[in-house]
């Protein structure tokens, strides 16, 4: 089991906006980071901090937080955004890190 | 641009000890914390543990005493040992740099970059 809960699967039409959410008590005290993972590849950081993107990540990716829920929003989803997305934060103790179960994003 | 390069055995028998090493190239080793993360086939990511820049370790409670993470700063590398492996330890193992910061009183952490991953299969 994970202390961070994500929807297993989400779909979005090409060019539309999609929000992927992550819930957990730890998120009341810590910001989440988000990772994109394509088949057979290592995860790649897409969002960290309040809403920061590493270099090379398009600005259609954004992050937000409200209460115990963190969200990753893709505005104008592209075919290459189809992947598994994982959130990460500290657990409720603050001493360890946990990942959400992952959300499989399908771009239709 | 920091790059992480993993190496280690990919096939083990039950009860053996998993041993992986992650080399850090192109950046500072001593200024950061370093972690191991694994992913069983078809499943999600699981944080295994970290070693901070002071050499202090911190492990996932679910793996507890079976895990040992160590670092060799002279070689800019850190290692993972997982003892008494079982079939349930079959996974792709990743190393990653762990960074932390604060924003308006909220702490945040992130793992970047990641190693290429090593598939470790435990089978009799």
PDB file of C-alpha atoms in Angstrom:
ATOM      1  CA  UNK A   1       0.000   0.000   0.000  1.00  0.00           C
ATOM      2  CA  UNK A   2       1.084   3.579  -0.572  1.00  0.00           C
ATOM      3  CA  UNK A   3       0.533   6.640   1.569  1.00  0.00           C
ATOM      4  CA  UNK A   4      -0.005   8.580  -1.658  1.00  0.00           C
ATOM      5  CA  UNK A   5      -3.095   7.715  -3.681  1.00  0.00           C
ATOM      6  CA  UNK A   6      -3.377   8.215  -7.434  1.00  0.00           C
ATOM      7  CA  UNK A   7      -6.040   7.225  -9.941  1.00  0.00           C
ATOM      8  CA  UNK A   8      -4.727   4.187 -11.840  1.00  0.00           C
ATOM      9  CA  UNK A   9      -5.631   5.526 -15.280  1.00  0.00           C
ATOM     10  CA  UNK A  10      -6.666   8.774 -16.927  1.00  0.00           C
ATOM     11  CA  UNK A  11      -7.298   9.614 -20.561  1.00  0.00           C
ATOM     12  CA  UNK A  12      -7.290  12.902 -22.438  1.00  0.00           C
ATOM     13  CA  UNK A  13      -8.034  13.946 -25.990  1.00  0.00           C
ATOM     14  CA  UNK A  14      -5.117  15.284 -27.967  1.00  0.00           C
ATOM     15  CA  UNK A  15      -4.660  19.003 -27.282  1.00  0.00           C
ATOM     16  CA  UNK A  16      -6.951  19.037 -24.260  1.00  0.00           C
ATOM     17  CA  UNK A  17      -6.112  19.640 -20.603  1.00  0.00           C
ATOM     18  CA  UNK A  18      -5.755  16.852 -18.054  1.00  0.00           C
ATOM     19  CA  UNK A  19      -5.193  16.888 -14.310  1.00  0.00           C
ATOM     20  CA  UNK A  20      -3.567  14.004 -12.470  1.00  0.00           C
ATOM     21  CA  UNK A  21      -4.075  14.038  -8.713  1.00  0.00           C
ATOM     22  CA  UNK A  22      -2.234  12.621  -5.723  1.00  0.00           C
ATOM     23  CA  UNK A  23      -3.684  12.462  -2.221  1.00  0.00           C
ATOM     24  CA  UNK A  24      -1.968  11.888   1.082  1.00  0.00           C
ATOM     25  CA  UNK A  25      -1.685  13.305   4.583  1.00  0.00           C
ATOM     26  CA  UNK A  26       1.995  14.077   4.081  1.00  0.00           C
ATOM     27  CA  UNK A  27       1.047  16.546   1.361  1.00  0.00           C
ATOM     28  CA  UNK A  28      -0.311  18.912   4.000  1.00  0.00           C
ATOM     29  CA  UNK A  29       3.291  19.582   5.017  1.00  0.00           C
ATOM     30  CA  UNK A  30       5.402  18.742   1.992  1.00  0.00           C
ATOM     31  CA  UNK A  31       5.233  19.587  -1.691  1.00  0.00           C
ATOM     32  CA  UNK A  32       5.051  16.697  -4.120  1.00  0.00           C
ATOM     33  CA  UNK A  33       7.392  16.028  -6.989  1.00  0.00           C
ATOM     34  CA  UNK A  34       6.182  14.406 -10.194  1.00  0.00           C
ATOM     35  CA  UNK A  35       7.850  11.927 -12.532  1.00  0.00           C
ATOM     36  CA  UNK A  36       7.045  10.733 -16.030  1.00  0.00           C
ATOM     37  CA  UNK A  37       7.991   7.203 -16.985  1.00  0.00           C
ATOM     38  CA  UNK A  38       7.741   5.775 -20.474  1.00  0.00           C
ATOM     39  CA  UNK A  39       7.943   2.013 -21.085  1.00  0.00           C
ATOM     40  CA  UNK A  40      11.402   0.592 -20.543  1.00  0.00           C
ATOM     41  CA  UNK A  41      12.830   3.911 -19.378  1.00  0.00           C
ATOM     42  CA  UNK A  42      13.861   5.397 -16.069  1.00  0.00           C
ATOM     43  CA  UNK A  43      11.544   7.963 -14.490  1.00  0.00           C
ATOM     44  CA  UNK A  44      12.139  11.597 -15.382  1.00  0.00           C
ATOM     45  CA  UNK A  45      11.425  14.537 -13.088  1.00  0.00           C
ATOM     46  CA  UNK A  46       8.781  16.879 -14.524  1.00  0.00           C
ATOM     47  CA  UNK A  47       7.674  19.031 -11.556  1.00  0.00           C
ATOM     48  CA  UNK A  48       9.196  19.831  -8.158  1.00  0.00           C
ATOM     49  CA  UNK A  49       8.862  22.548  -5.527  1.00  0.00           C
ATOM     50  CA  UNK A  50       5.665  24.588  -5.632  1.00  0.00           C
ATOM     51  CA  UNK A  51       5.630  24.522  -9.440  1.00  0.00           C
ATOM     52  CA  UNK A  52       9.128  24.279 -10.910  1.00  0.00           C
ATOM     53  CA  UNK A  53      10.134  22.467 -14.079  1.00  0.00           C
ATOM     54  CA  UNK A  54      13.606  21.106 -14.846  1.00  0.00           C
ATOM     55  CA  UNK A  55      15.181  22.342 -18.038  1.00  0.00           C
ATOM     56  CA  UNK A  56      13.794  20.498 -21.038  1.00  0.00           C
ATOM     57  CA  UNK A  57      10.313  19.973 -19.575  1.00  0.00           C
ATOM     58  CA  UNK A  58       7.703  21.905 -21.604  1.00  0.00           C
ATOM     59  CA  UNK A  59       5.724  24.659 -19.914  1.00  0.00           C
ATOM     60  CA  UNK A  60       2.477  22.787 -20.581  1.00  0.00           C
ATOM     61  CA  UNK A  61       3.350  20.860 -17.402  1.00  0.00           C
ATOM     62  CA  UNK A  62       2.399  22.567 -14.138  1.00  0.00           C
ATOM     63  CA  UNK A  63       1.904  21.613 -10.522  1.00  0.00           C
ATOM     64  CA  UNK A  64      -0.320  22.749  -7.675  1.00  0.00           C
ATOM     65  CA  UNK A  65      -1.327  21.767  -4.167  1.00  0.00           C
ATOM     66  CA  UNK A  66      -4.438  22.197  -2.043  1.00  0.00           C
ATOM     67  CA  UNK A  67      -4.842  20.650   1.372  1.00  0.00           C
ATOM     68  CA  UNK A  68      -3.816  17.012   1.134  1.00  0.00           C
ATOM     69  CA  UNK A  69      -3.950  16.879  -2.660  1.00  0.00           C
ATOM     70  CA  UNK A  70      -1.235  17.608  -5.195  1.00  0.00           C
ATOM     71  CA  UNK A  71      -2.028  17.940  -8.875  1.00  0.00           C
ATOM     72  CA  UNK A  72      -0.107  17.697 -12.101  1.00  0.00           C
ATOM     73  CA  UNK A  73      -1.775  19.510 -14.988  1.00  0.00           C
ATOM     74  CA  UNK A  74      -0.892  19.102 -18.638  1.00  0.00           C
ATOM     75  CA  UNK A  75      -2.356  21.926 -20.699  1.00  0.00           C
ATOM     76  CA  UNK A  76      -2.642  20.896 -24.326  1.00  0.00           C
ATOM     77  CA  UNK A  77      -1.624  17.260 -24.012  1.00  0.00           C
ATOM     78  CA  UNK A  78       0.544  15.847 -26.775  1.00  0.00           C
ATOM     79  CA  UNK A  79       0.925  12.287 -27.976  1.00  0.00           C
ATOM     80  CA  UNK A  80       4.406  12.126 -26.444  1.00  0.00           C
ATOM     81  CA  UNK A  81       2.916  12.826 -23.007  1.00  0.00           C
ATOM     82  CA  UNK A  82       1.417   9.340 -22.934  1.00  0.00           C
ATOM     83  CA  UNK A  83       3.199   7.656 -20.036  1.00  0.00           C
ATOM     84  CA  UNK A  84       2.934   6.626 -16.406  1.00  0.00           C
ATOM     85  CA  UNK A  85       3.081   9.497 -13.935  1.00  0.00           C
ATOM     86  CA  UNK A  86       4.149   9.139 -10.316  1.00  0.00           C
ATOM     87  CA  UNK A  87       3.920  11.583  -7.454  1.00  0.00           C
ATOM     88  CA  UNK A  88       6.381  11.513  -4.574  1.00  0.00           C
ATOM     89  CA  UNK A  89       6.623  13.152  -1.200  1.00  0.00           C
ATOM     90  CA  UNK A  90       7.564  12.405   2.362  1.00  0.00           C
ATOM     91  CA  UNK A  91       5.360  10.130   4.383  1.00  0.00           C
ATOM     92  CA  UNK A  92       3.280  11.399   7.291  1.00  0.00           C
ATOM     93  CA  UNK A  93       6.213  10.927   9.671  1.00  0.00           C
ATOM     94  CA  UNK A  94       8.363  13.140   7.480  1.00  0.00           C
ATOM     95  CA  UNK A  95      11.238  10.698   7.774  1.00  0.00           C
ATOM     96  CA  UNK A  96      10.837   8.607   4.633  1.00  0.00           C
ATOM     97  CA  UNK A  97       9.787   9.041   1.031  1.00  0.00           C
ATOM     98  CA  UNK A  98       6.842   7.399  -0.660  1.00  0.00           C
ATOM     99  CA  UNK A  99       5.557   7.243  -4.200  1.00  0.00           C
ATOM    100  CA  UNK A 100       1.994   7.158  -5.377  1.00  0.00           C
ATOM    101  CA  UNK A 101       0.848   4.032  -7.166  1.00  0.00           C
ATOM    102  CA  UNK A 102       1.130   5.784 -10.525  1.00  0.00           C
ATOM    103  CA  UNK A 103      -1.352   7.023 -13.122  1.00  0.00           C
ATOM    104  CA  UNK A 104      -1.306   5.698 -16.660  1.00  0.00           C
ATOM    105  CA  UNK A 105      -2.086   8.588 -18.987  1.00  0.00           C
ATOM    106  CA  UNK A 106      -3.552   7.767 -22.385  1.00  0.00           C
ATOM    107  CA  UNK A 107      -3.708  10.487 -25.040  1.00  0.00           C
ATOM    108  CA  UNK A 108      -6.573   9.768 -27.415  1.00  0.00           C
TER     109      UNK A 108
ATOM    110  CA  UNK B   1      25.278  17.610 -16.414  1.00  0.00           C
ATOM    111  CA  UNK B   2      25.403  14.966 -13.708  1.00  0.00           C
ATOM    112  CA  UNK B   3      25.008  11.388 -14.895  1.00  0.00           C
ATOM    113  CA  UNK B   4      24.529   8.247 -12.843  1.00  0.00           C
ATOM    114  CA  UNK B   5      25.844   4.901 -14.071  1.00  0.00           C
ATOM    115  CA  UNK B   6      24.748   1.705 -12.350  1.00  0.00           C
ATOM    116  CA  UNK B   7      26.488  -1.646 -12.284  1.00  0.00           C
ATOM    117  CA  UNK B   8      25.939  -4.931 -10.495  1.00  0.00           C
ATOM    118  CA  UNK B   9      24.711  -8.487 -10.773  1.00  0.00           C
ATOM    119  CA  UNK B  10      21.313  -9.044 -12.325  1.00  0.00           C
ATOM    120  CA  UNK B  11      20.554 -12.671 -11.424  1.00  0.00           C
ATOM    121  CA  UNK B  12      20.468 -13.990  -7.883  1.00  0.00           C
ATOM    122  CA  UNK B  13      19.253 -17.042  -6.052  1.00  0.00           C
ATOM    123  CA  UNK B  14      16.991 -16.796  -2.995  1.00  0.00           C
ATOM    124  CA  UNK B  15      18.892 -16.016   0.236  1.00  0.00           C
ATOM    125  CA  UNK B  16      21.776 -14.360  -1.636  1.00  0.00           C
ATOM    126  CA  UNK B  17      22.771 -10.705  -1.231  1.00  0.00           C
ATOM    127  CA  UNK B  18      21.964  -8.149  -3.894  1.00  0.00           C
ATOM    128  CA  UNK B  19      24.824  -5.737  -4.565  1.00  0.00           C
ATOM    129  CA  UNK B  20      24.638  -2.692  -6.826  1.00  0.00           C
ATOM    130  CA  UNK B  21      26.853   0.352  -7.259  1.00  0.00           C
ATOM    131  CA  UNK B  22      26.033   3.749  -8.731  1.00  0.00           C
ATOM    132  CA  UNK B  23      28.784   5.982 -10.081  1.00  0.00           C
ATOM    133  CA  UNK B  24      28.303   9.739 -10.202  1.00  0.00           C
ATOM    134  CA  UNK B  25      29.881  11.570 -13.125  1.00  0.00           C
ATOM    135  CA  UNK B  26      30.049  15.199 -14.112  1.00  0.00           C
ATOM    136  CA  UNK B  27      29.150  16.803 -10.813  1.00  0.00           C
ATOM    137  CA  UNK B  28      29.732  17.010  -7.088  1.00  0.00           C
ATOM    138  CA  UNK B  29      29.205  13.878  -5.020  1.00  0.00           C
ATOM    139  CA  UNK B  30      29.833  15.159  -1.509  1.00  0.00           C
ATOM    140  CA  UNK B  31      27.298  17.998  -1.654  1.00  0.00           C
ATOM    141  CA  UNK B  32      24.205  15.829  -2.097  1.00  0.00           C
ATOM    142  CA  UNK B  33      22.165  12.953  -0.736  1.00  0.00           C
ATOM    143  CA  UNK B  34      21.751   9.788  -2.788  1.00  0.00           C
ATOM    144  CA  UNK B  35      18.969   7.235  -2.924  1.00  0.00           C
ATOM    145  CA  UNK B  36      17.972   3.838  -4.212  1.00  0.00           C
ATOM    146  CA  UNK B  37      14.491   3.179  -5.586  1.00  0.00           C
ATOM    147  CA  UNK B  38      13.069  -0.004  -7.058  1.00  0.00           C
ATOM    148  CA  UNK B  39      10.181  -1.032  -9.284  1.00  0.00           C
ATOM    149  CA  UNK B  40       8.843  -4.596  -9.401  1.00  0.00           C
ATOM    150  CA  UNK B  41       7.759  -5.716 -12.868  1.00  0.00           C
ATOM    151  CA  UNK B  42       4.508  -4.025 -13.850  1.00  0.00           C
ATOM    152  CA  UNK B  43       4.263  -2.193 -10.537  1.00  0.00           C
ATOM    153  CA  UNK B  44       5.007   1.213  -9.049  1.00  0.00           C
ATOM    154  CA  UNK B  45       8.078   2.815  -7.550  1.00  0.00           C
ATOM    155  CA  UNK B  46       9.294   2.033  -4.044  1.00  0.00           C
ATOM    156  CA  UNK B  47      11.839   4.131  -2.181  1.00  0.00           C
ATOM    157  CA  UNK B  48      14.505   1.915  -0.586  1.00  0.00           C
ATOM    158  CA  UNK B  49      16.719   4.335   1.283  1.00  0.00           C
ATOM    159  CA  UNK B  50      19.199   7.195   1.206  1.00  0.00           C
ATOM    160  CA  UNK B  51      22.643   8.220   2.321  1.00  0.00           C
ATOM    161  CA  UNK B  52      23.130  11.890   3.030  1.00  0.00           C
ATOM    162  CA  UNK B  53      26.173  14.034   2.536  1.00  0.00           C
ATOM    163  CA  UNK B  54      27.235  13.357   6.107  1.00  0.00           C
ATOM    164  CA  UNK B  55      27.162   9.607   5.505  1.00  0.00           C
ATOM    165  CA  UNK B  56      24.015   9.105   7.569  1.00  0.00           C
ATOM    166  CA  UNK B  57      21.639   6.478   6.213  1.00  0.00           C
ATOM    167  CA  UNK B  58      17.862   6.243   6.289  1.00  0.00           C
ATOM    168  CA  UNK B  59      15.955   3.197   5.130  1.00  0.00           C
ATOM    169  CA  UNK B  60      12.408   2.263   4.235  1.00  0.00           C
ATOM    170  CA  UNK B  61      10.755   0.604   7.247  1.00  0.00           C
ATOM    171  CA  UNK B  62       9.440  -2.153   4.981  1.00  0.00           C
ATOM    172  CA  UNK B  63      12.976  -3.283   4.111  1.00  0.00           C
ATOM    173  CA  UNK B  64      14.575  -2.382   7.418  1.00  0.00           C
ATOM    174  CA  UNK B  65      17.532  -4.467   8.525  1.00  0.00           C
ATOM    175  CA  UNK B  66      18.084  -6.170   5.158  1.00  0.00           C
ATOM    176  CA  UNK B  67      19.277  -2.921   3.526  1.00  0.00           C
ATOM    177  CA  UNK B  68      22.679  -1.295   3.670  1.00  0.00           C
ATOM    178  CA  UNK B  69      23.601   1.795   1.679  1.00  0.00           C
ATOM    179  CA  UNK B  70      27.183   3.010   1.731  1.00  0.00           C
ATOM    180  CA  UNK B  71      29.229   5.626  -0.081  1.00  0.00           C
ATOM    181  CA  UNK B  72      32.813   5.972  -1.277  1.00  0.00           C
ATOM    182  CA  UNK B  73      33.395   9.689  -1.754  1.00  0.00           C
ATOM    183  CA  UNK B  74      36.886   9.129  -3.140  1.00  0.00           C
ATOM    184  CA  UNK B  75      35.328   7.251  -6.060  1.00  0.00           C
ATOM    185  CA  UNK B  76      32.115   9.328  -6.271  1.00  0.00           C
ATOM    186  CA  UNK B  77      29.958   6.259  -5.924  1.00  0.00           C
ATOM    187  CA  UNK B  78      27.427   4.743  -3.581  1.00  0.00           C
ATOM    188  CA  UNK B  79      26.228   1.202  -3.161  1.00  0.00           C
ATOM    189  CA  UNK B  80      23.209  -0.854  -2.180  1.00  0.00           C
ATOM    190  CA  UNK B  81      23.272  -4.203  -0.474  1.00  0.00           C
ATOM    191  CA  UNK B  82      20.059  -6.127   0.179  1.00  0.00           C
ATOM    192  CA  UNK B  83      20.490  -9.356   2.071  1.00  0.00           C
ATOM    193  CA  UNK B  84      18.442 -12.558   2.090  1.00  0.00           C
ATOM    194  CA  UNK B  85      16.680 -11.774  -1.167  1.00  0.00           C
ATOM    195  CA  UNK B  86      13.499 -13.553  -2.202  1.00  0.00           C
ATOM    196  CA  UNK B  87      11.470 -13.673  -5.394  1.00  0.00           C
ATOM    197  CA  UNK B  88       9.610 -10.604  -4.088  1.00  0.00           C
ATOM    198  CA  UNK B  89      12.808  -8.571  -4.463  1.00  0.00           C
ATOM    199  CA  UNK B  90      12.771  -9.044  -8.231  1.00  0.00           C
ATOM    200  CA  UNK B  91      12.637  -5.519  -9.633  1.00  0.00           C
ATOM    201  CA  UNK B  92      14.368  -2.831 -11.621  1.00  0.00           C
ATOM    202  CA  UNK B  93      16.601  -0.965  -9.209  1.00  0.00           C
ATOM    203  CA  UNK B  94      17.374   2.708  -9.763  1.00  0.00           C
ATOM    204  CA  UNK B  95      19.820   5.066  -8.129  1.00  0.00           C
ATOM    205  CA  UNK B  96      19.017   8.773  -7.963  1.00  0.00           C
ATOM    206  CA  UNK B  97      20.236  12.030  -6.495  1.00  0.00           C
ATOM    207  CA  UNK B  98      18.003  13.428  -3.774  1.00  0.00           C
ATOM    208  CA  UNK B  99      17.705  17.172  -3.341  1.00  0.00           C
ATOM    209  CA  UNK B 100      15.719  19.224  -0.851  1.00  0.00           C
ATOM    210  CA  UNK B 101      14.590  22.797  -0.354  1.00  0.00           C
ATOM    211  CA  UNK B 102      12.073  25.048   1.358  1.00  0.00           C
ATOM    212  CA  UNK B 103       9.389  27.316  -0.019  1.00  0.00           C
ATOM    213  CA  UNK B 104       7.297  29.515   2.277  1.00  0.00           C
ATOM    214  CA  UNK B 105       7.792  27.131   5.152  1.00  0.00           C
ATOM    215  CA  UNK B 106       7.018  23.998   3.168  1.00  0.00           C
ATOM    216  CA  UNK B 107       9.728  21.459   2.539  1.00  0.00           C
ATOM    217  CA  UNK B 108      10.121  19.846  -0.831  1.00  0.00           C
ATOM    218  CA  UNK B 109      12.357  17.104  -2.168  1.00  0.00           C
ATOM    219  CA  UNK B 110      13.032  15.686  -5.575  1.00  0.00           C
ATOM    220  CA  UNK B 111      14.944  12.847  -7.217  1.00  0.00           C
ATOM    221  CA  UNK B 112      16.989  13.944 -10.213  1.00  0.00           C
ATOM    222  CA  UNK B 113      18.783  12.599 -12.130  1.00  0.00           C
ATOM    223  CA  UNK B 114      18.183   8.852 -12.137  1.00  0.00           C
ATOM    224  CA  UNK B 115      20.428   6.008 -13.172  1.00  0.00           C
ATOM    225  CA  UNK B 116      19.560   3.825 -16.134  1.00  0.00           C
ATOM    226  CA  UNK B 117      18.108   1.066 -13.958  1.00  0.00           C
ATOM    227  CA  UNK B 118      19.267  -2.486 -13.342  1.00  0.00           C
ATOM    228  CA  UNK B 119      16.913  -5.440 -13.621  1.00  0.00           C
ATOM    229  CA  UNK B 120      17.565  -7.834 -10.769  1.00  0.00           C
ATOM    230  CA  UNK B 121      15.895 -11.214 -11.008  1.00  0.00           C
ATOM    231  CA  UNK B 122      15.744 -13.530  -8.035  1.00  0.00           C
ATOM    232  CA  UNK B 123      15.088 -17.097  -9.074  1.00  0.00           C
ATOM    233  CA  UNK B 124      16.043 -20.547  -7.922  1.00  0.00           C
TER     234      UNK B 124
END
